[in-house]
Coordinates of C-alpha atoms and ligand atoms in Angstrom, one line a residue:
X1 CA 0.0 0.0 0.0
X2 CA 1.5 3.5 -1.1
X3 CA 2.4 5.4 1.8
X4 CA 2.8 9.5 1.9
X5 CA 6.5 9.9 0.8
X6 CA 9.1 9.7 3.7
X7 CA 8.6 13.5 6.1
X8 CA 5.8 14.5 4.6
X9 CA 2.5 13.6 5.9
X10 CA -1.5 14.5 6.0
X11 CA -3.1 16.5 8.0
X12 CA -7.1 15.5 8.9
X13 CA -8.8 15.3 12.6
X14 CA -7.6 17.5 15.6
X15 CA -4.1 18.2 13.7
X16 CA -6.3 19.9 11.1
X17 CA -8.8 21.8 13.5
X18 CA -5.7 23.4 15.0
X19 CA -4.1 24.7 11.5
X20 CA -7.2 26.2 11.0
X21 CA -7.6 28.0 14.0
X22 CA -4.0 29.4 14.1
X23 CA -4.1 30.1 10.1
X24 CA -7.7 32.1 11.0
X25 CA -6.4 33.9 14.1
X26 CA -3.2 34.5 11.9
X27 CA -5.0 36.0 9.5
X28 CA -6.8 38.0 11.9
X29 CA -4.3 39.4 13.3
X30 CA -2.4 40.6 10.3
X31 CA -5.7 42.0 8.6
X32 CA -6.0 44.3 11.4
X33 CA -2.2 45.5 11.6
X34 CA -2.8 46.5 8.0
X35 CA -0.5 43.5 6.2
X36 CA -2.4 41.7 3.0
X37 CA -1.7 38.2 1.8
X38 CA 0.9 37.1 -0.3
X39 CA 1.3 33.9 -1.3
X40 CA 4.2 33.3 -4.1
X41 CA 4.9 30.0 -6.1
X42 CA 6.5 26.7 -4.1
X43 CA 8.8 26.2 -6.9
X44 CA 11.7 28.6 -7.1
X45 CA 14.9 29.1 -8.9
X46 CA 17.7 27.6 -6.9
X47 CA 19.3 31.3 -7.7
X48 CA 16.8 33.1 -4.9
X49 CA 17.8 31.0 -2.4
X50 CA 21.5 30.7 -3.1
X51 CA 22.1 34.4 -2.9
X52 CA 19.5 35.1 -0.3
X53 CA 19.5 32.5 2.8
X54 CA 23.6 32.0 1.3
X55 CA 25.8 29.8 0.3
X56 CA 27.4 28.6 3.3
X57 CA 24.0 28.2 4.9
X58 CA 22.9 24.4 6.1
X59 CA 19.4 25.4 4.5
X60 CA 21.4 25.7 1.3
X61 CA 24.1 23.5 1.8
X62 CA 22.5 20.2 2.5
X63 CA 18.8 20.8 3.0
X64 CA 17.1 21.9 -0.4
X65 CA 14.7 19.8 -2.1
X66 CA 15.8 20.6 -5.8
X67 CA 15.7 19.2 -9.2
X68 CA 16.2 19.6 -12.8
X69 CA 12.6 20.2 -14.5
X70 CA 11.6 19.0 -17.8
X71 CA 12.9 21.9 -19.2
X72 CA 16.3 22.2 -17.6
X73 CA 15.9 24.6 -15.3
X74 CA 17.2 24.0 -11.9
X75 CA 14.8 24.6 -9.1
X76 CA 13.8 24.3 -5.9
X77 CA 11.0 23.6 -3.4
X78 CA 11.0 26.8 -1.1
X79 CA 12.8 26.1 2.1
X80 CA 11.7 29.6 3.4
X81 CA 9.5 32.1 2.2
X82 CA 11.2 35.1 2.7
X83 CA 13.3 35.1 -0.5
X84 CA 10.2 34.4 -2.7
X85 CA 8.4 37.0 -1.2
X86 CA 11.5 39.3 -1.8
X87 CA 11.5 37.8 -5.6
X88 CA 7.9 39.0 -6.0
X89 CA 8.3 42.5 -4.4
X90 CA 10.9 43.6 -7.1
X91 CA 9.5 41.4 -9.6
X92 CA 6.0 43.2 -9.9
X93 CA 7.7 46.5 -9.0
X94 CA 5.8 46.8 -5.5
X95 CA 8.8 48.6 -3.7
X96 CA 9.7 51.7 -6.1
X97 CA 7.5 54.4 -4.7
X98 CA 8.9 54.2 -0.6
X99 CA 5.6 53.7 0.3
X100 CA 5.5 51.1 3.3
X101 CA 4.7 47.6 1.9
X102 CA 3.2 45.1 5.1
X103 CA 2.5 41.0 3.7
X104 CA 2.0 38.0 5.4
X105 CA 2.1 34.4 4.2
X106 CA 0.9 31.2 5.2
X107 CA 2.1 28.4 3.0
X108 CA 4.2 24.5 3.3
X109 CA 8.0 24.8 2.9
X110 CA 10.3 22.2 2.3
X111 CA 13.6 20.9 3.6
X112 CA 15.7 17.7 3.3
X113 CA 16.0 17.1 6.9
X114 CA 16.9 14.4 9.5
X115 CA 13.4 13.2 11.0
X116 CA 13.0 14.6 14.1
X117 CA 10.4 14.7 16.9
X118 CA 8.6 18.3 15.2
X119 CA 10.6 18.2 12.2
X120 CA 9.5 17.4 8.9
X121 CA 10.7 17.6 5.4
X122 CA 7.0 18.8 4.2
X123 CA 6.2 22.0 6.6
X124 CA 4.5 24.9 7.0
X125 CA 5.3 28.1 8.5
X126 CA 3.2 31.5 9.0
X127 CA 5.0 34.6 8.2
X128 CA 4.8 38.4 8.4
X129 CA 7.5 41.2 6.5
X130 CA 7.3 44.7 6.4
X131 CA 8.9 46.4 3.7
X132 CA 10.2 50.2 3.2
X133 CA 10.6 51.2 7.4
X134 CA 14.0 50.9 9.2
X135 CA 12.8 52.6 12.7
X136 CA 12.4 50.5 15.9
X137 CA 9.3 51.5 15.7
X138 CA 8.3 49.2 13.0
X139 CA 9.8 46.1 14.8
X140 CA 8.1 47.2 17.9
X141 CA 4.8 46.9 16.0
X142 CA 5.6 44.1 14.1
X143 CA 6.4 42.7 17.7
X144 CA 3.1 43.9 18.9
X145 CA 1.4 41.8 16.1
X146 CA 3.2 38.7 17.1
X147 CA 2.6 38.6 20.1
X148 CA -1.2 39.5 20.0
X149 CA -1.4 36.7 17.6
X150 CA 0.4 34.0 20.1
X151 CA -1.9 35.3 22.9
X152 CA -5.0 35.3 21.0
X153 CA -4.0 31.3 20.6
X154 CA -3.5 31.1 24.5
X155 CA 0.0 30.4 24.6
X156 CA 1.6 31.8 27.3
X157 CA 5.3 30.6 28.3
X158 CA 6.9 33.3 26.0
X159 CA 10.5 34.1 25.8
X160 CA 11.6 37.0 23.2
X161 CA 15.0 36.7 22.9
X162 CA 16.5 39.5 21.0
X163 CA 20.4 40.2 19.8
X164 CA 21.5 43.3 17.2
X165 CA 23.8 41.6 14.4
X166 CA 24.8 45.3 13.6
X167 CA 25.6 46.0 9.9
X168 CA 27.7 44.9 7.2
X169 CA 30.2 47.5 8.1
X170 CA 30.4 47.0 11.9
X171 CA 31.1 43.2 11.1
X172 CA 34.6 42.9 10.0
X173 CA 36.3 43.5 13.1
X174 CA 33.9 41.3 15.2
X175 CA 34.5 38.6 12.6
X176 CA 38.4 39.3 13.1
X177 CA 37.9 38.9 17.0
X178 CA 35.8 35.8 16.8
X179 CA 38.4 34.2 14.3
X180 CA 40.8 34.9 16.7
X181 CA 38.9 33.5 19.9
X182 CA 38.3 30.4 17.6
X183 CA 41.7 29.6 16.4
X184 CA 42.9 29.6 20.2
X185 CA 40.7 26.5 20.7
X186 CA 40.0 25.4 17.6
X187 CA 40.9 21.5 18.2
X188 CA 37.3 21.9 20.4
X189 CA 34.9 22.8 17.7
X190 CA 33.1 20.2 15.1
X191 CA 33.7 19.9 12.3
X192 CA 30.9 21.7 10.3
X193 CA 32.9 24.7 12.7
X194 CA 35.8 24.9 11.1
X195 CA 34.1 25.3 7.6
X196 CA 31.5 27.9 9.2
X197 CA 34.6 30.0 10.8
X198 CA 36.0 30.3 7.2
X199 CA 32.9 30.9 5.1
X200 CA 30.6 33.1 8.0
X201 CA 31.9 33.1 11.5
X202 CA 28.6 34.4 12.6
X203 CA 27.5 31.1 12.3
X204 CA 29.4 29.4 14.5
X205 CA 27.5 30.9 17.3
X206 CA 24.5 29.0 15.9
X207 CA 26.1 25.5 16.2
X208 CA 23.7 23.3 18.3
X209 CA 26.6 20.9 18.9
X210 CA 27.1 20.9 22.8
X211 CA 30.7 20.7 22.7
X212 CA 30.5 23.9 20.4
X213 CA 28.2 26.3 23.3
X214 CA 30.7 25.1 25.8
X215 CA 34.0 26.1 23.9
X216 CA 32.4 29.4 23.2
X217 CA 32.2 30.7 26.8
X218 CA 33.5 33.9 27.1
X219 CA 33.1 34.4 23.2
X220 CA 33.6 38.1 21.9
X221 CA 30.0 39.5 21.8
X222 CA 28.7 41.4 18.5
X223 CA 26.9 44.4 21.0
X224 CA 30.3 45.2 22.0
X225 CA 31.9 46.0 17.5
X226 CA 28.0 47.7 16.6
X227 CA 28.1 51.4 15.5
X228 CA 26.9 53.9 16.8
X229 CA 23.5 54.2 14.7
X230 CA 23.1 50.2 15.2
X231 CA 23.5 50.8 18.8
X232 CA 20.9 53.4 19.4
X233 CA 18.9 51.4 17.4
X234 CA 18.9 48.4 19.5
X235 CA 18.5 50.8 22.3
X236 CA 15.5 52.5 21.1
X237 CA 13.9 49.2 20.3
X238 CA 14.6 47.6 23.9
X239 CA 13.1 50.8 25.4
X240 CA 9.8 50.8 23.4
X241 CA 9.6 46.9 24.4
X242 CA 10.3 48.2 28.0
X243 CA 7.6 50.5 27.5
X244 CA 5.3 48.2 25.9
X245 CA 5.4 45.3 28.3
X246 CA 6.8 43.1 26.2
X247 CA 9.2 41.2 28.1
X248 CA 12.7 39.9 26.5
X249 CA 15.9 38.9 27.3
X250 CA 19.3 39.7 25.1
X251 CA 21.1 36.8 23.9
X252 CA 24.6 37.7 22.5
X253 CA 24.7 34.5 20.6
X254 CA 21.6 35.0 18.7
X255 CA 22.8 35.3 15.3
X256 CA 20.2 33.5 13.1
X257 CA 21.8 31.2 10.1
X258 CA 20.7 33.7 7.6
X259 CA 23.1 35.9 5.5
X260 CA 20.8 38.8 5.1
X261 CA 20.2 40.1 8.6
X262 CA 21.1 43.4 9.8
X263 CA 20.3 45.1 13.4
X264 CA 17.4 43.4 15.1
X265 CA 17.5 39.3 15.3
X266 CA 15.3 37.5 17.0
X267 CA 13.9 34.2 18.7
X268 CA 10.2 33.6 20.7
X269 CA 11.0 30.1 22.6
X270 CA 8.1 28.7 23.9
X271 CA 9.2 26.4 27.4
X272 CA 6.0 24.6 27.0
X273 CA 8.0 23.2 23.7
X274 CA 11.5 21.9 25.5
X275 CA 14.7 23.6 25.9
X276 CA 16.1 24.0 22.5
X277 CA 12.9 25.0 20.4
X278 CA 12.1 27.9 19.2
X279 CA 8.8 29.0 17.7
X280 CA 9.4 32.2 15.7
X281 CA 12.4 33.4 14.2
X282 CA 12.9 36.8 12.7
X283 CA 15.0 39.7 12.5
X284 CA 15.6 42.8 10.0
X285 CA 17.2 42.1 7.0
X286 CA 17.8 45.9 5.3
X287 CA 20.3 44.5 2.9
X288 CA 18.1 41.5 0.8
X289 CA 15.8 43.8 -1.7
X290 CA 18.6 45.2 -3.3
X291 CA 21.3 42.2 -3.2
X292 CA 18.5 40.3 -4.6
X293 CA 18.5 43.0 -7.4
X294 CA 15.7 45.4 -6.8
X295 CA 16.1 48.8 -5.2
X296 CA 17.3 49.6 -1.4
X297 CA 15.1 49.3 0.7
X298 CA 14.7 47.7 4.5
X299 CA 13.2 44.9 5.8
X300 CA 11.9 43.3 8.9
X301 CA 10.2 40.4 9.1
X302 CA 9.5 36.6 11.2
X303 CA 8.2 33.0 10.0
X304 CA 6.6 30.9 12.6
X305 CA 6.7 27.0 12.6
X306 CA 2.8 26.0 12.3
X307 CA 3.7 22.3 12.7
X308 CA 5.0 23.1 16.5
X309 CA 2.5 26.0 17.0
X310 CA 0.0 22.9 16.5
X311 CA 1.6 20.4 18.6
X312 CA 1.5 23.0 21.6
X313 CA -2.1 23.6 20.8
X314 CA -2.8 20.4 21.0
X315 CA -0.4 19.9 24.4
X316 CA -2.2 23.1 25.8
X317 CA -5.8 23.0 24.8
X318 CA -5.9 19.1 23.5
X319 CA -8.9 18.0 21.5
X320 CA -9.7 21.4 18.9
X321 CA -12.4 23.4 20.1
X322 CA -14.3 22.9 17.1
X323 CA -16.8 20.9 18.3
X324 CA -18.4 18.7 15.4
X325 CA -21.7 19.5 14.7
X326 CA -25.4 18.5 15.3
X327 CA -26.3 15.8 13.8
X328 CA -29.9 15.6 12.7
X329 CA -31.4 12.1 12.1
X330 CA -34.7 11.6 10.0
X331 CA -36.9 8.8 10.8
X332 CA -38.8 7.5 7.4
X333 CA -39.7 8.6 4.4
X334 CA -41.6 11.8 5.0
X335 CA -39.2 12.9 8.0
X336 CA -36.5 12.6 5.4
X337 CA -37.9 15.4 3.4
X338 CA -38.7 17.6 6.2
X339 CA -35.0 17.7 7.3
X340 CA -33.5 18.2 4.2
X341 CA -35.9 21.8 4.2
X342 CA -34.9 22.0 8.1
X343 CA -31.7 21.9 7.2
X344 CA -31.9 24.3 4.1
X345 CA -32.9 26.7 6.8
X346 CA -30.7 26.3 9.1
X347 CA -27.4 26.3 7.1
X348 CA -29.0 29.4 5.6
X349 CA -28.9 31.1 8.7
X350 CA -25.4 30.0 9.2
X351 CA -25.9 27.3 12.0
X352 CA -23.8 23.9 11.5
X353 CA -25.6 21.4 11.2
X354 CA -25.3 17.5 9.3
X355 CA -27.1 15.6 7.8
X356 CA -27.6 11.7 8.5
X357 CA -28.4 10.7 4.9
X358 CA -28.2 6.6 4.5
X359 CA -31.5 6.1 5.7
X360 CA -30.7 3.8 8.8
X361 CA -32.1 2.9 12.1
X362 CA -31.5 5.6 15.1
X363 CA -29.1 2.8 16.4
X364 CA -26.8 2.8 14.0
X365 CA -27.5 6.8 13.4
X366 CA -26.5 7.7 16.9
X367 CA -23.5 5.1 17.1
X368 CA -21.9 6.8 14.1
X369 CA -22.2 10.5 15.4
X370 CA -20.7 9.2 19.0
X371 CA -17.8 7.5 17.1
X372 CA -17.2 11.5 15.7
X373 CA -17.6 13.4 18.9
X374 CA -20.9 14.7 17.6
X375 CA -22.5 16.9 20.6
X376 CA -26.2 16.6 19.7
X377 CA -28.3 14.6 17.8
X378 CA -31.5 15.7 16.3
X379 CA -34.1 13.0 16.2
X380 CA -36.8 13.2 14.0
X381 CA -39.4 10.8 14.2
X382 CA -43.3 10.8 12.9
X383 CA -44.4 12.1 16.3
X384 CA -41.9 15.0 16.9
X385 CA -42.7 15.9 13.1
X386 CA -46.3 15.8 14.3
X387 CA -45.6 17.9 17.1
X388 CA -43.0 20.0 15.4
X389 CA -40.4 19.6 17.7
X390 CA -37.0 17.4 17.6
X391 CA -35.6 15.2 20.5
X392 CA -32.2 16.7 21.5
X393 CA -30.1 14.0 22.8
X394 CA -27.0 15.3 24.6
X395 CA -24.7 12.7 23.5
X396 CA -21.7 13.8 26.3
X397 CA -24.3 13.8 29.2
X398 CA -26.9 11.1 27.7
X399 CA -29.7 13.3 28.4
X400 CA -32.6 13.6 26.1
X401 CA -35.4 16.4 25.4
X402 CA -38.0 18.5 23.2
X403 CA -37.0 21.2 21.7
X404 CA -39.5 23.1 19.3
X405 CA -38.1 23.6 15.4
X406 CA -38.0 27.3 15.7
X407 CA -35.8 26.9 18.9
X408 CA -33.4 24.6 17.6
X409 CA -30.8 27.8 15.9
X410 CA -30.7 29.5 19.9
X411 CA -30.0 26.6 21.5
X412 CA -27.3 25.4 18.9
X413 CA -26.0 28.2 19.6
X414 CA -25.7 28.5 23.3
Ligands
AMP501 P1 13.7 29.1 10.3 O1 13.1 29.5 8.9 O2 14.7 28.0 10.2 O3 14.1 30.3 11.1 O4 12.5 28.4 11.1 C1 11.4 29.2 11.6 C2 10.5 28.2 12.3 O5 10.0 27.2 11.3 C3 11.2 27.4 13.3 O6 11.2 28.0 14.5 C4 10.3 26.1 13.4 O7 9.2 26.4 14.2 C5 9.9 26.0 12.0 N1 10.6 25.0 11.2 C6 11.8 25.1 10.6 N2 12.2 23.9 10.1 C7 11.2 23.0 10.3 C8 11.0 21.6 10.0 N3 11.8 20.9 9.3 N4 9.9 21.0 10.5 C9 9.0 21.7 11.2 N5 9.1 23.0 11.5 C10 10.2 23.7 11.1

């Protein structure tokens, strides 16, 4: 029997439920902060990614789902979104007036991964960029909108975890310190180290290898090589935070593996998730428009993993609060005609309601909508039809009663 292809898999039941509910509030959320949908193809040329998430990246490196189409171009299934997005931007000429240009995206990305607990090849990620506005101020909104969304889902156990990276100018001389730090211990670092010290030291920072964090204790900090303007940046950002009641910490090693971030990087880790995981990653990346070819202008922006946003749903709140619906259950020939109107009117006004459909006995009805978790069925026999009313069974409590027709919509909905 074919099986879904190895990393990948399908999502149906509670899993489901939860994507919707976090794509809705998502979408919610971003409407009313002003950002509009974007949703760009999953096939990209390799090109975008190589000079946007870099080279020397692992994303790039060994984790890109790519292939040769029947035409001979190389491409890829997006790993990230944020490149595409860029690609579009300067493609359809959306950034040449200065204006302010606020998108979100929901969409599956793709990544030749080892299978983890959480990690998949096939995943999806929610994200939000806002184009044309370098001022803390942006990130301090696009904060604000982050965070309302991750409340508005209940989650609570919240750490923002922020770092500046500074520019490319201020970098140099950190990288020349951190080179230095490493070769003094270099015997203690992996492997996958010594290429990132050569290519990006930056990176090294990000190495999950334990061995790695230890060796860098005392490591030269980035805070301590920004510039002036990077430094009241960060500054003005962590006092609007301060001022916002947005709690954070600063993490000197946060780096994120991306080439194109400047200033601001971030992390939300959730501790309902374990140590090591983090939910949202994000940052500013002023420099990607125009190395990706379009015109100068900045960038901030975060993705959020929906696959772990679900799994903590589910941890937190467990079954989705979706409830299924009523089931309504005709008895005969002429009740089966009087529901099917019933019903008419009741979708119409927006109630959700099913349908039982086969024609069998209320036995086999009602043992069908307890397998699905249904909360109610609607029994209607010859007599309730002759008195115009439905039995209500509560299938959770196993309670049974009348309810008129015209009553059924309220009490749905209470
Ligand atoms: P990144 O684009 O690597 O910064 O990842 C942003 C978020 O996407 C992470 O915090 C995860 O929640 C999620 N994510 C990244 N890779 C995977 C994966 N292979 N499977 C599931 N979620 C992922």
């Amino acid at each position: 029997m074919a099986q879904a292809v190895k990393g990948t898999r399908d999502l149906f039941g509670n899993e489901m439920k939860w994507f919707q509910r976090i794509e809705d509030t998502a979408r919610r959320v971003c409407s009313r902060h002003g950002y509009e949908e974007i949703r760009t193809p999953i096939l990209e040329e390799i090109e975008v990614f190589k000079r946007s998430v870099g080279e020397s990246s692992d994303i790039v490196n060994k984790e890109m789902y790519e292939f040769m189409d029947k035409g001979g171009r190389h491409v890829v299934m997006r790993p990230e979104n944020t490149a595409g997005v860029v690609r579009a931007m300067i493609q359809h000429k959306l950034l040449v007036n200065n204006d302010p240009r606020l998108l979100y995206y929901i969409g599956p990305m793709f990544r030749y991964e080892r299978m983890q607990a959480g990690r998949y090849r096939q995943f999806w990620q929610i994200g939000a960029e806002s184009f044309g506005v370098a001022s803390p101020e942006s990130e301090a909104e696009n904060l604000m909108m982050l965070f309302a969304f991750l409340r508005e889902l209940g989650l609570k156990h919240l750490n923002l975890s922020i770092n500046s990276v500074g520019t490319p100018e201020c970098r140099p001389a950190f990288h020349k310190a951190i080179r230095e730090f490493f070769q003094a211990r270099e015997e203690r670092f992996c492997e996958d180290c010594h290429r990132r010290i050569e290519a990006n030291p930056l990176r090294v920072l990000d190495c999950k290898v334990p061995g790695c964090q230890a060796a860098l204790a005392g490591h030269p900090v980035i805070t301590d090589y920004l510039d002036e303007a990077s430094r009241q940046h960060h500054a003005r950002l962590k006092e609007l935070l301060t001022a916002l009641g947005i709690p954070f910490e600063e993490n000197p090693r946060l780096v994120r593996g991306l080439d194109y971030y400047t200033r601001t990087a971030f992390e939300v880790l959730s501790s309902d998730l374990g140590a090591q995981s983090a939910l949202v990653g994000g940052g500013r990346y002023d420099g990607l428009v125009k190395h990706l070819g379009g015109p100068e202008v900045p960038a901030f922006g975060w993705a959020i993993g929906l696959d772990r946003l679900a799994i903590l749903m589910q941890q937190l709140h467990g079954e989705a609060p979706l409830n299924p619906p009523a089931l309504l259950i005709p008895l005969g020939e002429a009740a089966s005609l009087k529901a099917l109107t019933l019903a008419q009117d009741w979708w119409d006004q927006g109630l959700a309601i099913q349908l039982e459909t086969r024609g069998v006995n209320l036995k086999k009805a009602l043992t069908s909508a307890n397998r699905q978790g249904t909360r109610f069925a609607l029994i209607l026999g010859d007599s309730e039809l002759e008195k115009g009313v439905v039995a209500a069974r509560n299938l959770g409590a196993g309670t049974q009663e009348e309810w008129p027709l015209e009553e059924v919509p309220a009490r749905l909905r209470n």
